[in-house]
Coordinates of C-alpha atoms and ligand atoms in Angstrom, one line a residue:
X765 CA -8.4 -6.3 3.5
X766 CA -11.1 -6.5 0.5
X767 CA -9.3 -6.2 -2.5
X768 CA -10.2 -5.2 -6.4
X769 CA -7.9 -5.7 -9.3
X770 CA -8.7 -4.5 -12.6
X771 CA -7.0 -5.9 -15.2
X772 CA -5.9 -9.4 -15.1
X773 CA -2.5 -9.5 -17.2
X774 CA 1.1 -9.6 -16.3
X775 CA 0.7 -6.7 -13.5
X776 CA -3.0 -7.4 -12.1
X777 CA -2.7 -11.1 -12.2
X778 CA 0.6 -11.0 -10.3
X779 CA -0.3 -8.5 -7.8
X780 CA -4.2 -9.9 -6.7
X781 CA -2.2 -12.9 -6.6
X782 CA 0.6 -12.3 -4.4
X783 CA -2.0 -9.8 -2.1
X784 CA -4.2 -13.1 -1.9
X785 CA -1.1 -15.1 -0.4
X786 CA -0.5 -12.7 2.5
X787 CA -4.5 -13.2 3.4
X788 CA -6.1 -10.5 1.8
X789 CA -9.5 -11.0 0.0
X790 CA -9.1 -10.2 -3.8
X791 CA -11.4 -10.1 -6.7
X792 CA -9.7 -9.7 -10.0
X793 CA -12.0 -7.9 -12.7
X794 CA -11.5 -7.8 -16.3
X795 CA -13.2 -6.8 -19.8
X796 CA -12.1 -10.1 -21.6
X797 CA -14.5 -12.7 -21.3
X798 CA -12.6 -15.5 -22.6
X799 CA -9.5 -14.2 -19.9
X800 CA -12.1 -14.4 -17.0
X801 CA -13.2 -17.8 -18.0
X802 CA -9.7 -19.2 -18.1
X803 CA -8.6 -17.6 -14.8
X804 CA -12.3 -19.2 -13.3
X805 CA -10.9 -22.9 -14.1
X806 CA -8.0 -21.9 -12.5
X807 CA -5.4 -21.3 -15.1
X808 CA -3.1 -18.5 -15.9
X809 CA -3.8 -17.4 -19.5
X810 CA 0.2 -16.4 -19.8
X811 CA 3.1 -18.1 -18.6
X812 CA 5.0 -16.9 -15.8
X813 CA 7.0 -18.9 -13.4
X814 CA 5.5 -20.0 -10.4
X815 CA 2.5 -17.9 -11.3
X816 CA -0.1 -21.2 -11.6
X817 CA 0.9 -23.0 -8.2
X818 CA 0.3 -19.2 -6.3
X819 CA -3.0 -19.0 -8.1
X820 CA -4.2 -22.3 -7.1
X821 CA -3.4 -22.0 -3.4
X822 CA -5.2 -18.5 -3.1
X823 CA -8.4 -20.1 -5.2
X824 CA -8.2 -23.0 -2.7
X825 CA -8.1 -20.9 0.3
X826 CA -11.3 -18.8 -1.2
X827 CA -9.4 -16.0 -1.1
X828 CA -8.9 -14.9 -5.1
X829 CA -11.9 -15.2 -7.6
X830 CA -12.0 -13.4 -11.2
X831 CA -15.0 -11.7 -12.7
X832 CA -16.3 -9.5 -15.3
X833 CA -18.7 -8.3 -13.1
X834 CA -18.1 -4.7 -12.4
X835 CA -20.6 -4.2 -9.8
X836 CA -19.9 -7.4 -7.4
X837 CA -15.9 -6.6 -8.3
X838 CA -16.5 -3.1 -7.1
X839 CA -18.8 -4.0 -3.8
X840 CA -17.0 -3.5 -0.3
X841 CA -13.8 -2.9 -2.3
X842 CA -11.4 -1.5 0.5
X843 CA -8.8 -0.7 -1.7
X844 CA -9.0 -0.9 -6.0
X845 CA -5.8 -1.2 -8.2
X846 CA -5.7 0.0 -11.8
X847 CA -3.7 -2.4 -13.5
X848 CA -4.6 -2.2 -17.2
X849 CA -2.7 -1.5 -20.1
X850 CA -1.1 2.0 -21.0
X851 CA -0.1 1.1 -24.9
X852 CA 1.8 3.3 -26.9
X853 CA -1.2 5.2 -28.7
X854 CA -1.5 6.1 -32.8
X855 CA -0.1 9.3 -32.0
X856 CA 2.9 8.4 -30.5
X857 CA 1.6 9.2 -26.7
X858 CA 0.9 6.9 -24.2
X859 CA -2.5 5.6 -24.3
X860 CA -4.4 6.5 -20.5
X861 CA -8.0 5.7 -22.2
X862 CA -8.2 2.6 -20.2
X863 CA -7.1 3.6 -16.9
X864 CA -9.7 6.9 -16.9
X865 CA -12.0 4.4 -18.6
X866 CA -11.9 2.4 -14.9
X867 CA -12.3 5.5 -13.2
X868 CA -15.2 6.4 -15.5
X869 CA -16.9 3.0 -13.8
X870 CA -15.7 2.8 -10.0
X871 CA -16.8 6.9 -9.8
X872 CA -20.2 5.4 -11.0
X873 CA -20.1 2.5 -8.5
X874 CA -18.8 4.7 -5.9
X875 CA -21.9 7.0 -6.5
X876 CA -24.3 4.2 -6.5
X877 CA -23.1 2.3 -3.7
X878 CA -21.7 5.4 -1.3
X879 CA -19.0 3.4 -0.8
X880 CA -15.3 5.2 -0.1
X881 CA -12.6 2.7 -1.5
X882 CA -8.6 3.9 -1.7
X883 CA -8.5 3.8 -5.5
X884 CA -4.7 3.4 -6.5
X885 CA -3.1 3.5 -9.9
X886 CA -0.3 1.0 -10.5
X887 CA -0.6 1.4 -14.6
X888 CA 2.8 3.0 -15.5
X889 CA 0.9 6.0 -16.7
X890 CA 2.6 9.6 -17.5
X891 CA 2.6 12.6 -15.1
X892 CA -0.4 14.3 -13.9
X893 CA -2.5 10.7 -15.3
X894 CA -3.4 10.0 -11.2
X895 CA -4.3 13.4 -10.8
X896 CA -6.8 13.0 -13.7
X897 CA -8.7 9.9 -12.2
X898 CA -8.7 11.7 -8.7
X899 CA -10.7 14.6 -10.8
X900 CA -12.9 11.8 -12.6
X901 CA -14.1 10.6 -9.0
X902 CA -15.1 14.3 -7.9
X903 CA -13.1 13.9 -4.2
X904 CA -15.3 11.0 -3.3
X905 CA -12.4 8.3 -2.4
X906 CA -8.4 9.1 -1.6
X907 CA -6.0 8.1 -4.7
X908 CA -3.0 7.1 -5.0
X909 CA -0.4 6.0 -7.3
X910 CA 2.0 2.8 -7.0
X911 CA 4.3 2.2 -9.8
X912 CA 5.1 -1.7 -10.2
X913 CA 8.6 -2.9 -11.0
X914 CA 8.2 -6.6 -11.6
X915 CA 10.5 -8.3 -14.6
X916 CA 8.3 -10.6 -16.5
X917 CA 9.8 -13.9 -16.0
X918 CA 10.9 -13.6 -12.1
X919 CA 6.9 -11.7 -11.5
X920 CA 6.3 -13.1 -8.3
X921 CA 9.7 -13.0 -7.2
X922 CA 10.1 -9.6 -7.8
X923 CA 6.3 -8.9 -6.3
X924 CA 7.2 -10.5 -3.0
X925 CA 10.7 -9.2 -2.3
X926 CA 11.0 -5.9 -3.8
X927 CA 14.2 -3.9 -4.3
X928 CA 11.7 -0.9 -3.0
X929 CA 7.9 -0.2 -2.8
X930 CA 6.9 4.0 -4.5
X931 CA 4.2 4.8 -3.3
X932 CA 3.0 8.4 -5.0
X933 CA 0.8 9.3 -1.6
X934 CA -1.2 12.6 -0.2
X935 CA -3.6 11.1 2.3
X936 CA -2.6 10.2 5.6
X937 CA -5.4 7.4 6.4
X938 CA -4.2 5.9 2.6
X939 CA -0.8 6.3 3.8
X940 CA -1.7 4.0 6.7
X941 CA -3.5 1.4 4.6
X942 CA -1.2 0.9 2.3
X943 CA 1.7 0.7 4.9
X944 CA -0.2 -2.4 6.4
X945 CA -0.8 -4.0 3.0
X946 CA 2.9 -3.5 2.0
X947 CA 4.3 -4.8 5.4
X948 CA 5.1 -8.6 4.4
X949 CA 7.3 -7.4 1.2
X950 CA 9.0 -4.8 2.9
X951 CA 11.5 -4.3 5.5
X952 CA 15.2 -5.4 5.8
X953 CA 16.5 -3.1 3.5
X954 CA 13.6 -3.1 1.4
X955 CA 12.2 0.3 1.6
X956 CA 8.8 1.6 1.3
X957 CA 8.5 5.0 -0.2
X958 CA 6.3 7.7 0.4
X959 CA 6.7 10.6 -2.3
X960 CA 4.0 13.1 -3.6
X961 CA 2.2 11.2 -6.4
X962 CA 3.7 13.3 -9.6
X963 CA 7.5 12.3 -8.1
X964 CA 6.2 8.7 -8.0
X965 CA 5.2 8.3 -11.3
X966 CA 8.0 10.1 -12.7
X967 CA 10.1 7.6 -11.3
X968 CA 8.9 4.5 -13.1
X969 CA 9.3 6.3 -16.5
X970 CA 13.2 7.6 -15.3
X971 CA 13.7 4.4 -13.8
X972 CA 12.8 2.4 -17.1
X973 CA 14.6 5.3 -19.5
X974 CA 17.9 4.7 -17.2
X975 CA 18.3 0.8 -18.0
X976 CA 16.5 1.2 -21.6
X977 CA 20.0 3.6 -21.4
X978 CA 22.2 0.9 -20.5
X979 CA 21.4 -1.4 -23.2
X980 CA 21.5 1.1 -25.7
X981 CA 24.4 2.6 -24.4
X982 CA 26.4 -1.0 -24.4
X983 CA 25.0 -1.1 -27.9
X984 CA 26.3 1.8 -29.3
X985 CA 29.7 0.7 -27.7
X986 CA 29.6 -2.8 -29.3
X987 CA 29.5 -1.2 -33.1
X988 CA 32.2 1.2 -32.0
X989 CA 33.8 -2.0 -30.9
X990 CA 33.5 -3.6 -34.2
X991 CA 34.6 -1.3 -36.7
X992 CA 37.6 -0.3 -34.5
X993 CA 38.5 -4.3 -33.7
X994 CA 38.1 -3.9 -30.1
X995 CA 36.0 -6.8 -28.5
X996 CA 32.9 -5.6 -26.3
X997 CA 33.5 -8.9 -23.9
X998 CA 36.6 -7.1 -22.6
X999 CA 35.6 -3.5 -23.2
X1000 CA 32.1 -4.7 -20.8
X1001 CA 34.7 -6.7 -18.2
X1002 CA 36.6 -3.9 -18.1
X1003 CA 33.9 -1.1 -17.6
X1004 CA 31.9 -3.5 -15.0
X1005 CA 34.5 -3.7 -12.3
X1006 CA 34.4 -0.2 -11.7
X1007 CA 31.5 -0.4 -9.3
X1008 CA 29.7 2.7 -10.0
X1009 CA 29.3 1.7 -13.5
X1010 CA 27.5 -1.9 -12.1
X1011 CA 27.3 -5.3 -14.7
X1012 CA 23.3 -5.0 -15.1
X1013 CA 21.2 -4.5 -18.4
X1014 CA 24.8 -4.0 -19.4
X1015 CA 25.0 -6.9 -22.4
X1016 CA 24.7 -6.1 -26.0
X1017 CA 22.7 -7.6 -28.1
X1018 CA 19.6 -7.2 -30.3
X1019 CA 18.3 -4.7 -27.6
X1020 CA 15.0 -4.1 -25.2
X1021 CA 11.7 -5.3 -26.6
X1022 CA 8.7 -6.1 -24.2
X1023 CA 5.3 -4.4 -23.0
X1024 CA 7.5 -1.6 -21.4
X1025 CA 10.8 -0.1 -22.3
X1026 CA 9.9 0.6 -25.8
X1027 CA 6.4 2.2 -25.1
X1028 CA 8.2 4.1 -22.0
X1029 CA 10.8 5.4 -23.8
X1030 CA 8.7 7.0 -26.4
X1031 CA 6.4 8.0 -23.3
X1032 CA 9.1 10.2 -21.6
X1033 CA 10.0 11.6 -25.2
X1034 CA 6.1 12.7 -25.2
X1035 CA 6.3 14.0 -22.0
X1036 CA 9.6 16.1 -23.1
X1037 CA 7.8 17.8 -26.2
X1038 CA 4.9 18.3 -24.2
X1039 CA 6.7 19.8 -21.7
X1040 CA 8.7 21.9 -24.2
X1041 CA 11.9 20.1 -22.5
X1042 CA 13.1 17.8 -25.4
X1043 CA 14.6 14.4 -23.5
X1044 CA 17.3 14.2 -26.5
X1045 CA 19.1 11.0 -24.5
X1046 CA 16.0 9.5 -24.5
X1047 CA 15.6 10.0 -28.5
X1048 CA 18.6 8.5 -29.2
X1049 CA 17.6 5.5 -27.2
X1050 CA 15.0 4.5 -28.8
X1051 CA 16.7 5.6 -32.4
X1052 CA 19.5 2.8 -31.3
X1053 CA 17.3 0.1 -29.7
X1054 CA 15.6 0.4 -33.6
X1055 CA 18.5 0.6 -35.5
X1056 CA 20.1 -2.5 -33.2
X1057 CA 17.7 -5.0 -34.9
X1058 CA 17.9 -3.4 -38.4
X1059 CA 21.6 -3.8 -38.1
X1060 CA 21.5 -7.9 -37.4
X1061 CA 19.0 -8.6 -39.8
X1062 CA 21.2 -6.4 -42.2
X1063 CA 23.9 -8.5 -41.0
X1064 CA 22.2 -12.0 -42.0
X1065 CA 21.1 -10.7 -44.8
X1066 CA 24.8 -9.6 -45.8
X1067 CA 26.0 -13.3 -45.2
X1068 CA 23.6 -14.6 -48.0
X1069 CA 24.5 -11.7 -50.7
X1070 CA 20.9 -10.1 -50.0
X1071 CA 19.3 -13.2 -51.5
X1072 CA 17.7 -15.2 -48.7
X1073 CA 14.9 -16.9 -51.6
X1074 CA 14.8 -20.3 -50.8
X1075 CA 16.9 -20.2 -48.1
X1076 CA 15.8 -21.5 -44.4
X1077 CA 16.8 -19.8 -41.5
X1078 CA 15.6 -20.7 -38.0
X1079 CA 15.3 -18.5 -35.1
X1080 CA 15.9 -19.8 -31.6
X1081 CA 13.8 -17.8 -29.0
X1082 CA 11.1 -16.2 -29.9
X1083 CA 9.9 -14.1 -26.7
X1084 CA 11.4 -10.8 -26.2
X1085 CA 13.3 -12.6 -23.5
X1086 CA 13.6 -15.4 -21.9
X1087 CA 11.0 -17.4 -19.0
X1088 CA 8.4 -15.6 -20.6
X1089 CA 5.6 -16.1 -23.4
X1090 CA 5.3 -12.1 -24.4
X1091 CA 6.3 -11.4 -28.0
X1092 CA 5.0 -8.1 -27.3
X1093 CA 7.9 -5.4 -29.5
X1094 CA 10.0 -8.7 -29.2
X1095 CA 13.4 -8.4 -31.8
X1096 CA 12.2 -11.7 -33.2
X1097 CA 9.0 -10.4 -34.7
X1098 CA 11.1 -7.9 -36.9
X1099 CA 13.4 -10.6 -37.9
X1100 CA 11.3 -13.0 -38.9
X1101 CA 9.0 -10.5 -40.4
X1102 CA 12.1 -9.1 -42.7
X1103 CA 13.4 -12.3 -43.4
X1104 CA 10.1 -13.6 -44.5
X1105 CA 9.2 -10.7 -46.7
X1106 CA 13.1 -11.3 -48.3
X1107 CA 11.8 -15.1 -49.5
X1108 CA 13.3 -17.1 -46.8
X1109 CA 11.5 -20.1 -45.1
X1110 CA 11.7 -19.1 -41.4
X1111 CA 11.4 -21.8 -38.6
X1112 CA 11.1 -20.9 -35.3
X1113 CA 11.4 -22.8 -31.9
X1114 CA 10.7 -21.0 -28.4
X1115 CA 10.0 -23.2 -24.8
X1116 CA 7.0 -20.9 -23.8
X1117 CA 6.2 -18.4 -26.5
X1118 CA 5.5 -20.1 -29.9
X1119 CA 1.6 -19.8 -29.9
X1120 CA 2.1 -15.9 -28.9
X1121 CA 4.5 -15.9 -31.9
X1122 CA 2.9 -17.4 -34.3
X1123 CA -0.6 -15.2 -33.6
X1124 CA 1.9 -12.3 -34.2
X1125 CA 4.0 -13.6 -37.8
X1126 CA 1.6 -16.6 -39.3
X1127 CA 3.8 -17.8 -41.8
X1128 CA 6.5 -18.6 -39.4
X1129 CA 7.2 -22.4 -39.0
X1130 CA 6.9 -23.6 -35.6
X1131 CA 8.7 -26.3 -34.2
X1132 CA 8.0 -28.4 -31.3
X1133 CA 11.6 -28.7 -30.4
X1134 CA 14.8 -26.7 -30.9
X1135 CA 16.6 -29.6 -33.0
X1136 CA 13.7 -29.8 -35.2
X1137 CA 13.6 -26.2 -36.0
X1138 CA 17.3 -26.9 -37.5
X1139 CA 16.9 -29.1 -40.0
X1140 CA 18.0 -28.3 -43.1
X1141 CA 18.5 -24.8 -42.0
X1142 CA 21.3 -22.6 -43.7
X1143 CA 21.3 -20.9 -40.7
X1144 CA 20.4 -20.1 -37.0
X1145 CA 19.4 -17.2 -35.2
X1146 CA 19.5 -16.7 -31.8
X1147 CA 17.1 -14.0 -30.8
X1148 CA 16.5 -15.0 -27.1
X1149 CA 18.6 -16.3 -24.3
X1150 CA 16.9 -19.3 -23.0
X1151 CA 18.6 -21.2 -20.6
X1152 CA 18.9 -24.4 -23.0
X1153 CA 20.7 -22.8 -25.9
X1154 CA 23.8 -22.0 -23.8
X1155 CA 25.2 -25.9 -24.1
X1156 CA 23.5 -27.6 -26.6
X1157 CA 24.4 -30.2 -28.5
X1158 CA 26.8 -29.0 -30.6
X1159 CA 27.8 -31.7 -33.1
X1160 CA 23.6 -32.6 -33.9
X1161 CA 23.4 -28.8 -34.1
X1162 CA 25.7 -29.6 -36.9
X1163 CA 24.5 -32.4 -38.0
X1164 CA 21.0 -31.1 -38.7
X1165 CA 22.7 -27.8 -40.4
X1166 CA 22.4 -27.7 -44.0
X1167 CA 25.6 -24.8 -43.5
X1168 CA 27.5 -24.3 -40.6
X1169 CA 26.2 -20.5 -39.9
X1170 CA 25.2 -19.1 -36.6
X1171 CA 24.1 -15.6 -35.9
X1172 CA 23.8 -14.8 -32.4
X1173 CA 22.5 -11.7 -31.5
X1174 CA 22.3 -12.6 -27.4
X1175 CA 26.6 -13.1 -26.9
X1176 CA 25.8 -16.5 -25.6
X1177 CA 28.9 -18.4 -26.8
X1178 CA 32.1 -17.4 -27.4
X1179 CA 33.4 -17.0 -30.8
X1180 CA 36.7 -18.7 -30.1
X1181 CA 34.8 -22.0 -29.2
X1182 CA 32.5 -21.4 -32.1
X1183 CA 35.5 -21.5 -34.6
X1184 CA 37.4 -24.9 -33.4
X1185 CA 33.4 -26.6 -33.3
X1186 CA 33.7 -25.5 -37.3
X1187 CA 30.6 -22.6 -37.5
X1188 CA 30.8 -19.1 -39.2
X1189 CA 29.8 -17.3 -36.4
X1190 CA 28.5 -14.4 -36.3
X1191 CA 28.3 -11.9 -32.6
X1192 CA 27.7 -8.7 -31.2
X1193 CA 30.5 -6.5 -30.8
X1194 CA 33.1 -9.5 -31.0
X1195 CA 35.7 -10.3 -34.2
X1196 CA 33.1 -12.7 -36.5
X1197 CA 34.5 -16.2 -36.5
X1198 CA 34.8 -17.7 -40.5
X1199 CA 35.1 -21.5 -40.4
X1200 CA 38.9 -22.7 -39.9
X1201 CA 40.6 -24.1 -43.1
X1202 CA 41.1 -27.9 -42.6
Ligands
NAD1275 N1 4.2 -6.3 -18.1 C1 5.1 -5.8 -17.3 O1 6.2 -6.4 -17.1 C2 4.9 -4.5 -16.5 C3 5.8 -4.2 -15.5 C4 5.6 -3.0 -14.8 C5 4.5 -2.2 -15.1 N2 3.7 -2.5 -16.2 C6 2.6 -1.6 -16.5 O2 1.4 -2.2 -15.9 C7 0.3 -1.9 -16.8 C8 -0.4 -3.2 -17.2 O3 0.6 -4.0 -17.9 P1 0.3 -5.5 -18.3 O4 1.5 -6.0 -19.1 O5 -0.2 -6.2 -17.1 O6 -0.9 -5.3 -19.4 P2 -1.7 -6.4 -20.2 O7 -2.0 -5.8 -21.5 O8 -1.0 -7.7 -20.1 O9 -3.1 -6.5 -19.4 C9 -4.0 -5.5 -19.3 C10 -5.4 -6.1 -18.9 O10 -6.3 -5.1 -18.6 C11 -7.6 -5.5 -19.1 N3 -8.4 -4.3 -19.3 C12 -8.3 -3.3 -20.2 N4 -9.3 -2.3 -20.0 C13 -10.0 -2.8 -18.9 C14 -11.1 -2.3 -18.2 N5 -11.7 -1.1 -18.6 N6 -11.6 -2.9 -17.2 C15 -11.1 -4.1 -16.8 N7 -10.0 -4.7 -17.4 C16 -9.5 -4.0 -18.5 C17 -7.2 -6.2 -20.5 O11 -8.3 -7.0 -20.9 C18 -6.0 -6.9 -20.1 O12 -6.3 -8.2 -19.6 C19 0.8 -1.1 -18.0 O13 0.7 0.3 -17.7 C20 2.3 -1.5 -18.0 O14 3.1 -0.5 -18.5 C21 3.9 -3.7 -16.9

């Protein structure tokens, strides 16, 4: 099948991609000049696992090219899929300029060309949205909508071998299409579903408030923990083994960041007041997620008196979570941000996302490697759960310390281990550990 994909980040990139490798023919259109010229040469302009060696084999085979050419993009196009960005706009709602924008131009190409593509929205875009571009094309091509559920990080795995397809759906030769173009990632327990096409976009927004629930839910329970001595580590084992309850986006922390849960959440509370149906769970989501990061920084700020002037404090992880480059709403930004305003000299070390970072807080302090960002520190932060801050080496960690202080807002050691290796460590939900008297 001839394929169009418009918009080229995280979503678009991964989906023309993955739709390339099973033989389809796709062109991959986007606005950003500078985007397109970096995809032409062949490289991702984000990282994402696995992502690159995908790209290279579809370019190879002739099967994926990029363009910012609207009208060869368009030309042929069996099937298009609106993949751009639905951002949180200034008044709160969720931003569907760009996505009617794109129907705006393919309802002009369409006119031009008389050509009939099946246009599908996979932009996580609020009720009614698809409905909207189906009016902007006057009846002139079938439309569809078909939420995506990939996790930044494990994209193409996700892409490939869904837990399910939605497909939001009211045309039977559409239907048929997009049943062929789905058949390598479905099947053995992997479902493709056909709903109506407002069901299917209200279940990306419910599916994103339900674990945006979970984490703010496990974070409530991890202050409750605190101030009543209970430790969240058992409270969580405990909870997990009863298998309706399930162990994930169960962890406490510094809570969701990212391109989506926080701009979904505050989408479905839009939706509620628009709706006159206030989503009060949903408020108090979002109301915790915020006050979760104002809490740690309050915390670190609470070890040093409230004066941090002159003090340096580095941050380890600087994505909003790990095997990513997106900083978008990460927890680091506001900690850095706070701790910078405060006076403190804030160094920062991330494997993927330090360029991303620092476009996003300047007069952070990169370093090129997660020792380095230690030295002379009076403290780290953990912020993000890379892989290589789960063992490190502990005795240059203190070495390189100017005090023996670590806040860790990700639960990735355990504070018992953290006292007899001498640090003040500071958790989530868990007794904080004060250096053993020697
Ligand atoms: N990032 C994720 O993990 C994820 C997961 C599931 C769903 N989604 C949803 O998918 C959508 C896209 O998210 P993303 O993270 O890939 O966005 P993104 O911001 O990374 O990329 C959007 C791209 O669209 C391009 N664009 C904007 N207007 C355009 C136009 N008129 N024509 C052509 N290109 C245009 C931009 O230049 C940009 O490259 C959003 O609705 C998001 O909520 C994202």
């Amino acid at each position: 099948m001839k394929i169009t994909v418009v918009g080229t980040g995280y979503v678009g990139l991964v989906t023309g991609t993955c739709f390339a490798n099973t033989g389809n023919t796709v062109a991959c259109l986007d606005i950003d000049p500078q985007k397109v010229e970096t995809l032409q040469q062949g490289e991702a302009p984000f990282f994402e696992p696995s992502l690159s060696e995908l790209m290279t084999r579809s370019i190879e085979a002739k099967r994926l090219v990029f363009t910012n050419n609207k009208a060869s993009a368009y030309e042929n196009a069996d099937i298009i899929f609106i993949c751009v960005g639905t951002p949180t706009g200034i008044d709160g709602r969720c931003d569907t300029s760009h996505v009617l924008q794109v129907a705006d131009d393919i309802a002009s190409h369409v006119a031009d060309c008389n050509s009939q593509p099946i246009v599908i929205v996979k932009s996580t875009v609020p009720v009614g949205t698809t409905h909207k571009v189906a009016e902007r094309l006057r009846g002139t091509c079938a439309v569809a909508n078909n939420p995506e559920f990939l996790r930044e990080g494990n994209a193409i795995e996700d892409f490939m071998r869904p837990d399910r397809v939605i497909c939001g759906i009211e045309d039977d030769d559409a239907k048929r299409v997009l049943t062929k173009l789905y058949g390598p990632f479905v099947g053995q327990g992997r479902p493709l579903l056909m709903f109506d096409i407002r069901s299917s976009e209200m279940v990306k927004y419910a599916s994103n408030a339900m674990l945006a629930c979970k984490i703010s839910f496990i974070n409530e329970i991890s202050s409750l923990c605190e101030r009543n001595g209970a430790n969240i580590d058992n409270v969580r084992t405990g909870m997990c083994s009863d298998n309706r309850i399930g162990t994930q986006f169960f962890r406490p922390g510094l809570g969701y960041g990212g391109s989506c849960f926080p701009k979904d959440t505050l989408a479905v509370i839009e939706m509620g007041e628009d709706a006159n149906a206030p989503c009060l769970v949903n408020t108090a989501v979002h109301e915790i997620n915020k006050r979760q990061r104002e809490w740690f920084v309050d915390r670190i700020l609470g070890h040093f008196d409230y004066c941090v002037k002159g003090k340096k404090i580095a941050l380890w992880g600087l994505a909003f979570k790990p095997r990513t480059d997106d900083v978008r709403d990460a927890p680091a930004i506001d900690i850095a941000r706070t701790l910078l305003s405060a006076g403190a000299e804030v160094t920062g070390f991330d494997p993927e996302a330090w360029e991303t970072f620092q476009q996003e807080v300047p007069d952070i302090e990169i370093a090129m490697d997660m020792y380095s960002a230690l030295d002379g520190a009076d403290a780290v932060v953990i912020c993000t759960e890379w892989s290589q801050f789960s063992a490190p080496d502990f005795e240059q960690v203190k070495a390189l310390l100017n005090s023996q202080v670590i806040f860790d807002g990700r639960n990735i050691y355990t504070p018992e281990d953290m006292r007899e290796l001498g640090f003040q460590y500071y958790s989530v939900g868990r007794p904080t550990m004060e250096i053993c008297a020697t």
